[in-house]
Amino acid sequence: MARHDLPVSGPPLADPEALLAPLDPQQRQAATAVEGPVCVLAGAGTGKTRALTHRVAYGVATGAFLAEGVLAVTFTTRAAAEMRGRLARLGVPGVSSRTFHSAALSQMRYFWPRLYGIPFPAVQDSPEHLLAALAEAEGITGNVRDLAGEIAWAKVSNIAATDYAERALADRRRLVGATPAQLARLYTRYTDALTRVGRLDLEDVLLAAVGVLETQPAAARAVRRRYRWFVVDEFQDVSGLQHRLLECWLGERDDVCVVGDPRQAIYSFAGARAQFLREFPSRFPGTTTVELTRNYRSVPEVLAVAAAVGADAGPGPRLSAVRESARTPVTIIETDSDSDEADTVAAQVRHDVDAGTPERDVAVLARTHAELPRIVRALAERGLRVAVRGGTPFYQRPEVRQLLALLAAAARRGPGGDSVSDRVEAVMVDAGWTPGRPASARESARWESWAAVLAAAREWEAGAAQTPAETTLTGLVDHLREQAHVGAEPKGAGVTVATLHATKGQEWSSVVVVGAHDGGIPSAAAVPRLLDGPAMREEQRLLYVGLTRARDQLRVTWAARRGPGQGRPRRPSRFIAPLLEGSCVPVEVQRQAEARSGSSANPGSHDSSS
């Protein structure tokens, strides 16, 4: 924060036109819109990150921006790291790329001691651990992750603990295992516990930043001198609190570019308010609006099904496929039970991997965390490695942290004569690792994690180092620590198993979306509400997001019953039912036995007797 008085622009750099050469006409329009407010409506797979980074680089190259005065705001540390890397490769290393929380925390650590004479409080790394003990004392049996999310929603929505129960009832917010009154008490106890230990959580950081910038004019002026130009990604996911923080940063200025897709607005339950994207042009008169509609990710078959599913889920760019047809229709698979569905999915994934698709390029996506364990078990039984997104981050797993400590110790002992990957393998072997996969499930998990680290070391050694002098074990350890910091997963970590909410910004060659029955997608919580209400439209958009993660192959599965003779018969999701009834979008419909054997029904056909 030391450099406050930035000029309004920088000196032009050489050959800005070269920065535009890789862009299509729509991306080029976005990249050259460097004055005033800009709104980029970017559909799935349309290259928004490329357009964004080239816009910043073009603005710096032409003198419209000064790199040090640009703040690019993303929603994940991974996205922020990717943006920094791309900008560095474009010759613009000085741009600040941060999440809302990271930017707010940096500013508070600077201003708090100067304003109040004490350091800014430490941030609670894992509120779930604290909440788990408090919830048990309160007799709450709900999922701790969901409890943390509900309290976070209340904070970003500016709802005090004393008002939570009334607001939750009014909004018909339901959480399994906890009543609104219990949650209100838990919210109070959690806030008091943080105060006792002198800590804040991430939402408190945002609240503190807004409070300081709205009440301390000198701090607000300093931030506005430091940052002159703003870029905000995933603007449809901005909460009311984050929007207030952005307005604090901007002041009366309008040098802001927002990027988003209304059809990917899936976080209203967490406080996101998509109307900020819709209303941006009226909030900022003279806005330049650009649409990115050319989809480079998915084959036409995938895009056609996604378009049919999301057609009436709300406004959004109408995408056109750039890639050629795969000549393979999207497959919809009906199974008899949840366990049969998991086994069928595992068989399909095993087939893909045996046919040459890397495990890291396959994903199985579900609506809720509760569905993931049965999928993970079925995949493991087929001998497939699994990476559960949304669980413990890979580099935070105990066995991975142990290996990183061993590698760091080996690096401190000095250079060896072998290659870096050979030294990594030697350290692993000394610690009891063997090249052959162990038989026991417990040892297999450790073996797979260490094998993934070894694969990451080999990949880094082959292409990541700039010079032979940098290809050291110390360099690898530094690289792995950076990967841990940004939340990256190694490519060798296995088949991704994740909830639909955890997949934004991701893509895989082959994707399977499971649980596509009414009560699954849409969720049981949404079904009882108004069928045409906001909750149902958000469920529809959530499925659309999952479908558009697929590049080459897409399967959608559903089970006719929970188990043999268990529960009422299910219906396929109302979002895919039109595809089964012979809509204009061709799909291949399979029953359980056909899916396992590789045979298929006629495209578009459906056996209504099932």
Coordinates of C-alpha atoms in Angstrom, one line a residue:
M1 CA 0.0 0.0 0.0
A2 CA 3.0 2.3 0.0
R3 CA 2.5 3.6 -3.6
H4 CA -0.6 5.8 -3.4
D5 CA -0.2 8.4 -6.1
L6 CA -0.4 6.5 -9.4
P7 CA -0.7 8.3 -12.7
V8 CA -3.9 8.0 -14.6
S9 CA -2.2 5.9 -17.3
G10 CA 1.2 4.5 -18.2
P11 CA 3.5 4.9 -21.2
P12 CA 2.4 2.8 -24.3
L13 CA 4.4 -0.4 -24.9
A14 CA 5.4 -1.9 -28.2
D15 CA 3.1 -3.8 -30.5
P16 CA -0.2 -4.0 -28.7
E17 CA -1.8 -5.4 -31.9
A18 CA 0.2 -8.6 -31.3
L19 CA -1.8 -9.1 -28.1
L20 CA -5.0 -9.2 -30.1
A21 CA -3.9 -11.6 -32.8
P22 CA -5.0 -14.8 -30.9
L23 CA -8.5 -13.5 -30.2
D24 CA -11.7 -14.0 -32.1
P25 CA -13.8 -10.9 -33.0
Q26 CA -15.9 -11.1 -29.8
Q27 CA -12.9 -11.5 -27.6
R28 CA -11.1 -8.7 -29.4
Q29 CA -14.1 -6.4 -28.8
A30 CA -13.9 -7.2 -25.1
A31 CA -10.1 -6.7 -25.0
T32 CA -10.1 -3.3 -26.7
A33 CA -12.9 -1.9 -24.5
V34 CA -10.5 -0.2 -22.1
E35 CA -12.4 2.9 -21.2
G36 CA -15.2 3.4 -18.8
P37 CA -17.6 0.7 -17.5
V38 CA -17.6 -2.6 -19.4
C39 CA -19.8 -5.6 -19.0
V40 CA -18.8 -8.9 -20.6
L41 CA -21.5 -11.6 -20.8
A42 CA -19.3 -14.7 -21.3
G43 CA -21.0 -18.0 -21.8
A44 CA -19.5 -21.3 -20.7
G45 CA -16.3 -22.3 -22.6
T46 CA -16.1 -19.0 -24.5
G47 CA -12.6 -18.1 -23.4
K48 CA -13.4 -15.4 -20.9
T49 CA -10.1 -15.7 -19.1
R50 CA -8.2 -15.2 -22.3
A51 CA -10.3 -12.1 -23.1
L52 CA -9.9 -10.7 -19.6
T53 CA -6.1 -11.2 -19.4
H54 CA -5.6 -9.8 -23.0
R55 CA -7.8 -6.8 -22.1
V56 CA -5.6 -6.0 -19.2
A57 CA -2.4 -6.6 -21.2
Y58 CA -3.7 -4.5 -24.1
G59 CA -4.7 -1.7 -21.7
V60 CA -1.2 -1.6 -20.3
A61 CA 0.4 -1.9 -23.7
T62 CA -1.5 1.1 -25.1
G63 CA -1.0 3.2 -22.0
A64 CA -4.7 3.1 -20.9
F65 CA -3.8 1.3 -17.7
L66 CA -0.8 1.1 -15.4
A67 CA -0.2 -2.5 -14.3
E68 CA 0.4 -1.6 -10.7
G69 CA -3.0 0.2 -10.6
V70 CA -5.1 -2.7 -11.8
L71 CA -6.9 -5.0 -9.3
A72 CA -8.4 -8.1 -10.8
V73 CA -10.8 -9.8 -8.5
T74 CA -11.7 -13.5 -8.8
F75 CA -13.6 -16.0 -6.6
T76 CA -10.9 -18.6 -6.0
T77 CA -7.2 -18.6 -5.2
R78 CA -6.7 -21.0 -8.1
A79 CA -8.4 -18.5 -10.6
A80 CA -6.3 -15.7 -9.2
A81 CA -3.1 -17.7 -9.6
E82 CA -4.1 -18.6 -13.2
M83 CA -4.7 -15.0 -14.0
R84 CA -1.4 -13.9 -12.6
G85 CA 0.4 -16.6 -14.6
R86 CA -1.3 -15.7 -17.8
L87 CA -0.6 -12.0 -17.4
A88 CA 3.1 -12.7 -16.6
R89 CA 3.4 -14.7 -19.8
L90 CA 1.8 -11.7 -21.7
G91 CA 4.5 -9.5 -20.2
V92 CA 2.4 -7.8 -17.5
P93 CA 3.6 -9.1 -14.1
G94 CA 2.6 -6.2 -11.9
V95 CA -1.1 -6.6 -11.8
S96 CA -2.8 -7.6 -8.5
S97 CA -5.0 -10.6 -8.9
R98 CA -6.8 -11.6 -5.7
T99 CA -10.0 -12.9 -4.3
F100 CA -12.3 -10.5 -2.5
H101 CA -11.2 -12.0 0.8
S102 CA -7.5 -11.8 0.0
A103 CA -7.7 -8.2 -1.1
A104 CA -9.7 -7.2 1.9
L105 CA -7.4 -9.0 4.3
S106 CA -4.3 -7.3 2.8
Q107 CA -5.9 -3.9 3.1
M108 CA -7.0 -4.5 6.7
R109 CA -3.5 -5.7 7.7
Y110 CA -2.2 -2.4 6.4
F111 CA -4.8 0.0 7.8
W112 CA -5.8 -1.6 11.1
P113 CA -2.5 -0.9 13.0
R114 CA -2.4 2.7 11.6
L115 CA -6.0 3.4 12.6
Y116 CA -6.4 1.5 15.9
G117 CA -2.8 0.9 17.1
I118 CA -3.1 -2.9 17.2
P119 CA -2.5 -5.6 14.6
F120 CA -5.5 -6.9 12.7
P121 CA -6.9 -10.0 14.3
A122 CA -5.8 -13.4 13.0
V123 CA -8.1 -15.3 10.7
Q124 CA -9.7 -18.6 11.8
D125 CA -8.4 -21.1 9.2
S126 CA -11.1 -23.7 9.6
P127 CA -14.4 -22.6 11.2
E128 CA -15.7 -26.1 10.7
H129 CA -13.6 -27.4 13.6
L130 CA -14.8 -24.7 16.0
L131 CA -18.4 -25.1 14.8
A132 CA -18.3 -28.9 15.2
A133 CA -17.8 -28.7 19.0
L134 CA -20.3 -25.9 19.4
A135 CA -22.9 -27.8 17.4
E136 CA -22.5 -30.9 19.4
A137 CA -23.0 -28.9 22.6
E138 CA -26.2 -27.4 21.1
G139 CA -27.5 -30.8 20.1
I140 CA -27.3 -30.0 16.4
T141 CA -26.8 -33.0 14.1
G142 CA -26.6 -31.1 10.8
N143 CA -23.5 -31.3 8.5
V144 CA -20.8 -28.9 9.8
R145 CA -20.0 -27.7 6.3
D146 CA -23.7 -26.7 5.8
L147 CA -23.7 -25.0 9.2
A148 CA -20.7 -22.9 8.3
G149 CA -22.3 -22.0 5.0
E150 CA -25.5 -20.9 6.6
I151 CA -23.7 -18.6 9.1
A152 CA -21.6 -17.2 6.2
W153 CA -24.8 -16.5 4.3
A154 CA -26.2 -14.6 7.2
K155 CA -23.1 -12.5 7.5
V156 CA -22.8 -11.6 3.8
S157 CA -26.5 -10.8 3.9
N158 CA -25.9 -8.5 6.9
I159 CA -28.2 -10.5 9.2
A160 CA -27.4 -10.5 12.8
A161 CA -27.7 -13.6 15.0
T162 CA -30.7 -12.0 16.8
D163 CA -32.5 -11.7 13.5
Y164 CA -31.5 -14.9 11.9
A165 CA -34.4 -17.2 13.0
E166 CA -37.1 -14.8 11.8
R167 CA -35.3 -14.2 8.4
A168 CA -34.7 -17.9 7.9
L169 CA -38.4 -18.7 8.4
A170 CA -39.4 -15.9 6.1
D171 CA -37.0 -17.1 3.3
R172 CA -38.0 -20.8 4.0
R173 CA -34.4 -21.8 4.5
R174 CA -34.1 -25.3 5.7
L175 CA -31.1 -27.2 7.1
V176 CA -31.2 -30.9 7.9
G177 CA -30.5 -31.5 11.6
A178 CA -31.0 -27.9 12.9
T179 CA -34.0 -25.7 13.5
P180 CA -33.8 -21.9 12.8
A181 CA -33.8 -21.3 16.5
Q182 CA -30.9 -23.7 17.1
L183 CA -28.9 -22.1 14.3
A184 CA -29.5 -18.6 15.7
R185 CA -28.1 -19.8 19.1
L186 CA -25.2 -21.5 17.3
Y187 CA -24.5 -18.3 15.3
T188 CA -24.3 -16.4 18.6
R189 CA -22.1 -18.9 20.3
Y190 CA -19.8 -19.1 17.3
T191 CA -19.4 -15.3 17.2
D192 CA -18.7 -15.2 21.0
A193 CA -16.1 -18.0 20.6
L194 CA -14.2 -16.1 17.9
T195 CA -14.2 -13.0 20.1
R196 CA -12.8 -14.9 23.0
V197 CA -9.8 -16.2 21.0
G198 CA -9.3 -12.9 19.2
R199 CA -10.0 -14.2 15.7
L200 CA -12.2 -13.4 12.7
D201 CA -13.5 -15.6 9.9
L202 CA -13.4 -14.7 6.3
E203 CA -16.8 -13.1 6.2
D204 CA -15.7 -10.9 9.2
V205 CA -12.8 -9.8 7.1
L206 CA -15.1 -8.4 4.4
L207 CA -17.3 -6.8 7.1
A208 CA -14.3 -5.1 8.7
A209 CA -13.0 -3.9 5.3
V210 CA -16.4 -2.3 4.4
G211 CA -16.7 -0.8 7.9
V212 CA -13.2 0.8 7.7
L213 CA -13.6 2.1 4.1
E214 CA -17.1 3.5 4.7
T215 CA -16.1 5.3 8.0
Q216 CA -12.5 6.2 7.4
P217 CA -12.2 8.6 4.5
A218 CA -8.4 8.7 4.5
A219 CA -8.2 4.9 4.2
A220 CA -10.7 5.0 1.3
R221 CA -8.8 7.6 -0.5
A222 CA -5.5 5.6 -0.1
V223 CA -7.1 2.5 -1.6
R224 CA -8.5 4.5 -4.5
R225 CA -5.1 6.1 -5.2
R226 CA -3.6 2.6 -5.1
Y227 CA -6.1 1.0 -7.5
R228 CA -7.5 2.8 -10.5
W229 CA -8.8 0.1 -12.7
F230 CA -10.9 -2.9 -11.7
V231 CA -11.8 -6.3 -13.2
V232 CA -14.3 -8.6 -11.4
D233 CA -14.8 -12.1 -12.7
E234 CA -17.9 -14.3 -12.0
F235 CA -19.9 -11.1 -11.3
Q236 CA -23.2 -13.1 -11.1
D237 CA -21.9 -14.7 -7.9
V238 CA -21.2 -11.4 -6.1
S239 CA -22.9 -11.0 -2.7
G240 CA -24.4 -7.8 -1.3
L241 CA -21.4 -7.5 1.0
Q242 CA -18.9 -8.0 -1.8
H243 CA -20.7 -5.5 -3.9
R244 CA -20.5 -2.9 -1.1
L245 CA -16.7 -3.5 -0.9
L246 CA -16.4 -3.0 -4.6
E247 CA -18.3 0.3 -4.4
C248 CA -15.9 1.3 -1.5
W249 CA -13.0 0.7 -3.8
L250 CA -14.5 2.5 -6.8
G251 CA -15.8 5.6 -5.1
E252 CA -17.3 7.8 -7.8
R253 CA -15.3 6.3 -10.6
D254 CA -16.5 3.9 -13.2
D255 CA -13.3 2.2 -14.5
V256 CA -14.6 -1.3 -13.9
C257 CA -15.0 -4.3 -16.1
V258 CA -17.3 -7.1 -14.9
V259 CA -17.6 -10.5 -16.4
G260 CA -20.3 -13.0 -15.8
D261 CA -23.0 -15.3 -17.2
P262 CA -26.6 -15.1 -15.8
R263 CA -27.1 -18.8 -16.8
Q264 CA -24.4 -19.8 -14.4
A265 CA -25.9 -18.0 -11.4
I266 CA -26.0 -20.9 -8.9
Y267 CA -25.0 -19.5 -5.5
S268 CA -28.1 -17.5 -4.3
F269 CA -28.2 -19.9 -1.3
A270 CA -24.8 -18.5 -0.3
G271 CA -25.9 -14.9 -0.6
A272 CA -25.0 -14.2 -4.3
R273 CA -27.2 -11.7 -6.1
A274 CA -27.3 -12.1 -9.8
Q275 CA -29.2 -8.8 -10.2
F276 CA -25.9 -7.0 -9.8
L277 CA -24.9 -8.3 -13.2
R278 CA -28.2 -7.7 -14.8
E279 CA -28.5 -4.2 -13.4
F280 CA -24.9 -3.2 -14.1
P281 CA -25.6 -1.1 -17.3
S282 CA -28.3 0.9 -15.4
R283 CA -26.0 1.4 -12.4
F284 CA -23.2 2.6 -14.7
P285 CA -24.6 4.7 -17.6
G286 CA -22.6 4.4 -20.8
T287 CA -21.6 0.8 -20.2
T288 CA -20.0 -1.0 -23.1
T289 CA -21.6 -4.5 -23.2
V290 CA -19.9 -7.4 -25.1
E291 CA -21.2 -10.9 -25.5
L292 CA -18.9 -14.0 -25.9
T293 CA -20.9 -16.7 -27.5
R294 CA -18.4 -18.9 -29.4
N295 CA -17.9 -22.1 -27.3
Y296 CA -14.5 -23.7 -27.7
R297 CA -14.9 -26.3 -25.1
S298 CA -17.6 -28.7 -25.9
V299 CA -18.6 -30.8 -29.0
P300 CA -21.9 -29.7 -30.6
E301 CA -23.7 -32.8 -29.1
V302 CA -22.9 -31.7 -25.6
L303 CA -23.7 -28.1 -26.3
A304 CA -27.1 -29.0 -27.8
V305 CA -28.2 -31.0 -24.8
A306 CA -27.0 -28.2 -22.4
A307 CA -28.9 -25.6 -24.4
A308 CA -32.1 -27.7 -24.3
V309 CA -31.8 -28.2 -20.5
G310 CA -31.0 -24.5 -19.8
A311 CA -33.3 -22.9 -22.4
D312 CA -35.8 -21.4 -19.9
A313 CA -33.5 -21.2 -16.9
G314 CA -33.0 -17.5 -17.4
P315 CA -31.3 -15.1 -19.8
G316 CA -27.8 -15.8 -21.0
P317 CA -25.7 -15.8 -24.1
R318 CA -26.8 -18.2 -26.8
L319 CA -23.7 -20.4 -27.5
S320 CA -22.5 -21.7 -30.8
A321 CA -20.1 -24.6 -31.0
V322 CA -16.7 -24.1 -32.7
R323 CA -15.6 -27.7 -32.5
E324 CA -16.6 -30.3 -35.0
S325 CA -19.2 -33.0 -34.3
A326 CA -18.1 -35.9 -32.3
R327 CA -20.7 -38.1 -34.0
T328 CA -21.5 -39.6 -30.6
P329 CA -24.8 -38.5 -28.9
V330 CA -25.1 -37.7 -25.3
T331 CA -26.1 -40.8 -23.3
I332 CA -28.9 -40.9 -20.7
I333 CA -28.7 -44.1 -18.6
E334 CA -31.6 -45.4 -16.4
T335 CA -30.6 -47.9 -13.6
D336 CA -32.7 -49.8 -11.1
S337 CA -31.3 -48.5 -7.8
D338 CA -28.7 -46.1 -6.4
S339 CA -26.2 -48.9 -5.9
D340 CA -26.7 -50.1 -9.5
E341 CA -26.2 -46.5 -10.7
A342 CA -22.9 -46.2 -8.9
D343 CA -21.7 -49.6 -10.3
T344 CA -22.8 -48.7 -13.8
V345 CA -21.1 -45.3 -13.7
A346 CA -17.9 -47.0 -12.4
A347 CA -18.1 -49.5 -15.3
Q348 CA -18.5 -46.7 -17.8
V349 CA -15.5 -44.7 -16.3
R350 CA -13.4 -47.9 -16.3
H351 CA -14.2 -48.3 -20.0
D352 CA -13.2 -44.7 -20.8
V353 CA -9.9 -45.1 -18.9
D354 CA -9.1 -48.4 -20.5
A355 CA -9.8 -46.8 -23.9
G356 CA -7.2 -44.1 -23.3
T357 CA -8.8 -41.3 -21.4
P358 CA -6.6 -40.3 -18.5
E359 CA -8.2 -40.6 -15.0
R360 CA -7.5 -37.0 -14.4
D361 CA -9.7 -36.1 -17.4
V362 CA -12.8 -37.8 -16.2
A363 CA -15.3 -36.4 -13.7
V364 CA -18.4 -37.8 -11.9
L365 CA -20.6 -35.0 -10.6
A366 CA -23.5 -35.1 -8.1
R367 CA -26.0 -32.7 -6.6
T368 CA -25.0 -33.2 -3.0
H369 CA -22.1 -34.4 -0.9
A370 CA -24.2 -37.3 0.4
E371 CA -24.1 -38.9 -3.0
L372 CA -20.3 -38.9 -3.3
P373 CA -19.3 -41.9 -1.0
R374 CA -21.1 -44.5 -3.0
I375 CA -19.6 -43.2 -6.2
V376 CA -16.1 -43.2 -4.7
R377 CA -16.5 -46.8 -3.4
A378 CA -17.7 -48.1 -6.8
L379 CA -14.8 -46.4 -8.6
A380 CA -12.2 -47.7 -6.1
E381 CA -13.6 -51.3 -6.5
R382 CA -12.8 -50.9 -10.2
G383 CA -9.2 -50.1 -9.4
L384 CA -9.6 -46.4 -10.2
R385 CA -7.8 -43.6 -8.4
V386 CA -10.2 -40.9 -7.1
A387 CA -9.8 -37.2 -6.2
V388 CA -12.8 -35.9 -4.2
R389 CA -13.2 -32.2 -4.8
G390 CA -14.7 -30.4 -1.9
G391 CA -13.1 -32.8 0.6
T392 CA -9.7 -32.4 2.2
P393 CA -7.5 -30.6 -0.3
F394 CA -4.9 -32.9 -1.8
Y395 CA -1.9 -31.1 -0.4
Q396 CA -3.5 -30.9 3.1
R397 CA -3.9 -34.7 3.3
P398 CA -1.9 -36.0 6.3
E399 CA 0.1 -38.4 4.1
V400 CA 0.9 -35.7 1.5
R401 CA 2.0 -33.3 4.3
Q402 CA 4.2 -36.0 5.6
L403 CA 5.9 -36.6 2.2
L404 CA 6.4 -32.8 1.7
A405 CA 8.2 -32.7 5.0
L406 CA 10.4 -35.6 4.1
L407 CA 11.2 -33.9 0.7
A408 CA 12.0 -30.6 2.4
A409 CA 14.4 -32.4 4.8
A410 CA 16.1 -34.2 1.9
A411 CA 16.5 -30.8 0.1
R412 CA 18.2 -29.3 3.1
R413 CA 20.7 -32.1 3.1
G414 CA 22.0 -30.8 -0.3
P415 CA 22.0 -31.7 -3.9
G416 CA 22.3 -35.3 -5.1
G417 CA 23.5 -36.9 -8.3
D418 CA 20.2 -38.2 -9.5
S419 CA 17.4 -36.4 -11.2
V420 CA 14.9 -34.6 -9.0
S421 CA 12.1 -37.2 -9.7
D422 CA 14.6 -40.0 -8.9
R423 CA 15.4 -38.3 -5.6
V424 CA 11.7 -38.0 -4.8
E425 CA 11.2 -41.7 -5.5
A426 CA 14.2 -42.6 -3.4
V427 CA 12.8 -40.6 -0.4
M428 CA 9.5 -42.4 -0.9
V429 CA 11.1 -45.8 -1.0
D430 CA 13.2 -45.1 2.1
A431 CA 9.9 -44.3 3.8
G432 CA 8.4 -47.6 2.9
W433 CA 6.7 -46.8 -0.5
T434 CA 6.9 -49.5 -3.2
P435 CA 6.1 -49.2 -7.0
G436 CA 3.4 -51.9 -6.7
R437 CA 0.0 -50.9 -5.5
P438 CA -0.7 -52.5 -2.0
A439 CA -3.8 -54.7 -1.5
S440 CA -5.2 -53.0 1.7
A441 CA -7.5 -50.0 1.2
R442 CA -5.7 -48.1 4.0
E443 CA -2.3 -48.5 2.4
S444 CA -3.7 -47.9 -1.1
A445 CA -4.9 -44.4 -0.2
R446 CA -1.3 -43.4 1.0
W447 CA 0.2 -45.2 -2.0
E448 CA -2.0 -43.3 -4.5
S449 CA -1.3 -39.9 -2.9
W450 CA 2.4 -40.4 -3.0
A451 CA 2.3 -41.7 -6.6
A452 CA 0.4 -38.5 -7.5
V453 CA 3.2 -36.4 -6.0
L454 CA 5.8 -38.4 -7.9
A455 CA 3.8 -37.9 -11.1
A456 CA 3.7 -34.1 -10.4
A457 CA 7.4 -34.1 -9.8
R458 CA 8.1 -35.8 -13.1
E459 CA 5.8 -33.3 -14.9
W460 CA 7.5 -30.3 -13.2
E461 CA 10.9 -31.6 -14.0
A462 CA 10.0 -32.2 -17.7
G463 CA 8.5 -28.8 -18.4
A464 CA 8.2 -26.4 -15.4
A465 CA 11.8 -25.4 -14.7
Q466 CA 13.3 -22.6 -16.7
T467 CA 16.9 -23.6 -16.5
P468 CA 18.9 -26.7 -15.3
A469 CA 20.1 -24.7 -12.3
E470 CA 16.5 -24.3 -11.2
T471 CA 15.8 -28.0 -11.5
T472 CA 16.5 -28.9 -7.9
L473 CA 14.7 -30.6 -5.1
T474 CA 14.4 -27.3 -3.3
G475 CA 12.8 -25.8 -6.4
L476 CA 10.3 -28.7 -6.6
V477 CA 9.4 -28.3 -2.9
D478 CA 8.8 -24.6 -3.4
H479 CA 6.6 -25.4 -6.4
L480 CA 4.5 -27.9 -4.5
R481 CA 4.1 -25.5 -1.6
E482 CA 2.8 -22.9 -4.1
Q483 CA 0.4 -25.5 -5.5
A484 CA -0.8 -26.2 -1.9
H485 CA -1.3 -22.4 -1.3
V486 CA -3.5 -21.9 -4.4
G487 CA -5.5 -25.1 -3.8
A488 CA -4.3 -26.9 -6.9
E489 CA -4.8 -30.6 -7.4
P490 CA -2.1 -32.7 -9.1
K491 CA -3.1 -34.1 -12.5
G492 CA -2.3 -37.6 -11.3
A493 CA -4.8 -37.4 -8.4
G494 CA -7.4 -39.6 -10.2
V495 CA -11.0 -39.4 -11.4
T496 CA -12.6 -36.3 -10.0
V497 CA -15.7 -36.8 -7.9
A498 CA -17.4 -33.6 -6.9
T499 CA -20.7 -31.8 -6.3
L500 CA -22.0 -29.7 -9.2
H501 CA -21.4 -26.5 -7.2
A502 CA -17.7 -27.3 -6.9
T503 CA -17.1 -27.5 -10.7
K504 CA -17.4 -23.9 -11.8
G505 CA -14.5 -23.0 -14.1
Q506 CA -13.5 -26.6 -14.5
E507 CA -13.7 -29.0 -17.5
W508 CA -13.0 -32.6 -18.3
S509 CA -12.9 -34.7 -21.5
S510 CA -15.6 -37.1 -20.1
V511 CA -18.3 -36.1 -17.6
V512 CA -20.9 -38.2 -15.9
V513 CA -23.8 -36.4 -14.0
V514 CA -25.5 -38.7 -11.6
G515 CA -28.8 -38.6 -9.7
A516 CA -30.8 -36.9 -12.5
H517 CA -34.2 -37.8 -11.0
D518 CA -36.8 -35.5 -9.5
G519 CA -35.7 -35.1 -5.9
G520 CA -32.1 -35.4 -7.0
I521 CA -31.8 -32.7 -9.7
P522 CA -33.9 -30.7 -8.9
S523 CA -33.2 -31.4 -5.2
A524 CA -35.8 -32.6 -2.8
A525 CA -35.6 -29.2 -1.1
A526 CA -36.6 -27.4 -4.3
V527 CA -39.3 -29.8 -5.6
P528 CA -42.0 -28.8 -3.0
R529 CA -41.6 -25.1 -3.8
L530 CA -43.3 -23.3 -6.7
L531 CA -42.4 -25.2 -9.8
D532 CA -41.7 -22.0 -11.7
G533 CA -40.0 -20.2 -8.8
P534 CA -36.4 -19.0 -8.4
A535 CA -35.3 -22.1 -6.5
M536 CA -36.4 -24.3 -9.4
R537 CA -34.7 -22.1 -12.0
E538 CA -31.5 -22.2 -10.0
E539 CA -31.6 -26.0 -9.9
Q540 CA -32.0 -26.0 -13.7
R541 CA -29.0 -23.7 -14.1
L542 CA -27.0 -25.9 -11.8
L543 CA -27.6 -28.9 -14.1
Y544 CA -26.7 -26.7 -17.0
V545 CA -23.3 -25.8 -15.4
G546 CA -22.6 -29.5 -14.8
L547 CA -23.4 -30.5 -18.4
T548 CA -21.2 -27.7 -19.9
R549 CA -18.1 -29.0 -18.0
A550 CA -17.8 -31.8 -20.7
R551 CA -15.6 -31.4 -23.7
D552 CA -16.0 -34.7 -25.6
Q553 CA -18.3 -37.1 -23.9
L554 CA -21.3 -36.6 -21.6
R555 CA -23.5 -39.1 -19.7
V556 CA -26.5 -38.4 -17.5
T557 CA -27.7 -41.2 -15.1
W558 CA -30.7 -41.7 -12.8
A559 CA -32.0 -44.5 -10.7
A560 CA -35.6 -45.6 -10.7
R561 CA -35.6 -46.4 -7.0
R562 CA -33.4 -45.7 -4.0
G563 CA -32.9 -49.5 -3.6
P564 CA -34.5 -52.8 -4.5
G565 CA -38.1 -52.5 -3.2
Q566 CA -37.2 -49.3 -1.3
G567 CA -39.1 -46.1 -1.6
R568 CA -41.5 -44.8 -4.2
P569 CA -40.7 -45.1 -7.9
R570 CA -38.8 -42.1 -9.2
R571 CA -39.3 -40.1 -12.3
P572 CA -36.4 -38.8 -14.4
S573 CA -35.6 -35.2 -13.8
R574 CA -38.1 -32.8 -15.2
F575 CA -35.1 -31.1 -16.8
I576 CA -34.1 -34.1 -18.9
A577 CA -37.6 -35.6 -19.4
P578 CA -38.1 -33.6 -22.7
L579 CA -35.0 -35.3 -24.1
L580 CA -36.4 -38.7 -23.3
E581 CA -39.7 -37.8 -24.9
G582 CA -38.3 -37.3 -28.3
S583 CA -37.3 -33.6 -28.4
C584 CA -35.4 -32.2 -31.3
V585 CA -32.1 -32.9 -29.6
P586 CA -31.0 -36.5 -30.2
V587 CA -29.7 -38.5 -27.2
E588 CA -28.9 -42.1 -26.7
V589 CA -31.0 -43.8 -24.0
Q590 CA -29.7 -46.9 -22.3
R591 CA -30.9 -49.2 -19.5
Q592 CA -28.6 -50.5 -16.9
A593 CA -27.7 -53.8 -18.6
E594 CA -27.1 -52.1 -21.9
A595 CA -24.8 -49.5 -20.3
R596 CA -22.6 -52.2 -18.7
S597 CA -22.4 -54.3 -21.9
G598 CA -21.8 -51.3 -24.2
S599 CA -25.0 -51.9 -26.3
S600 CA -27.5 -49.0 -26.8
A601 CA -31.0 -48.2 -27.5
N602 CA -32.0 -46.0 -30.4
P603 CA -31.2 -42.3 -30.0
G604 CA -34.1 -40.4 -28.5
S605 CA -36.0 -43.6 -27.5
H606 CA -37.4 -44.2 -24.0
D607 CA -39.1 -47.2 -22.6
S608 CA -42.0 -45.6 -20.7
S609 CA -42.8 -48.9 -18.9
S610 CA -39.7 -48.5 -16.8

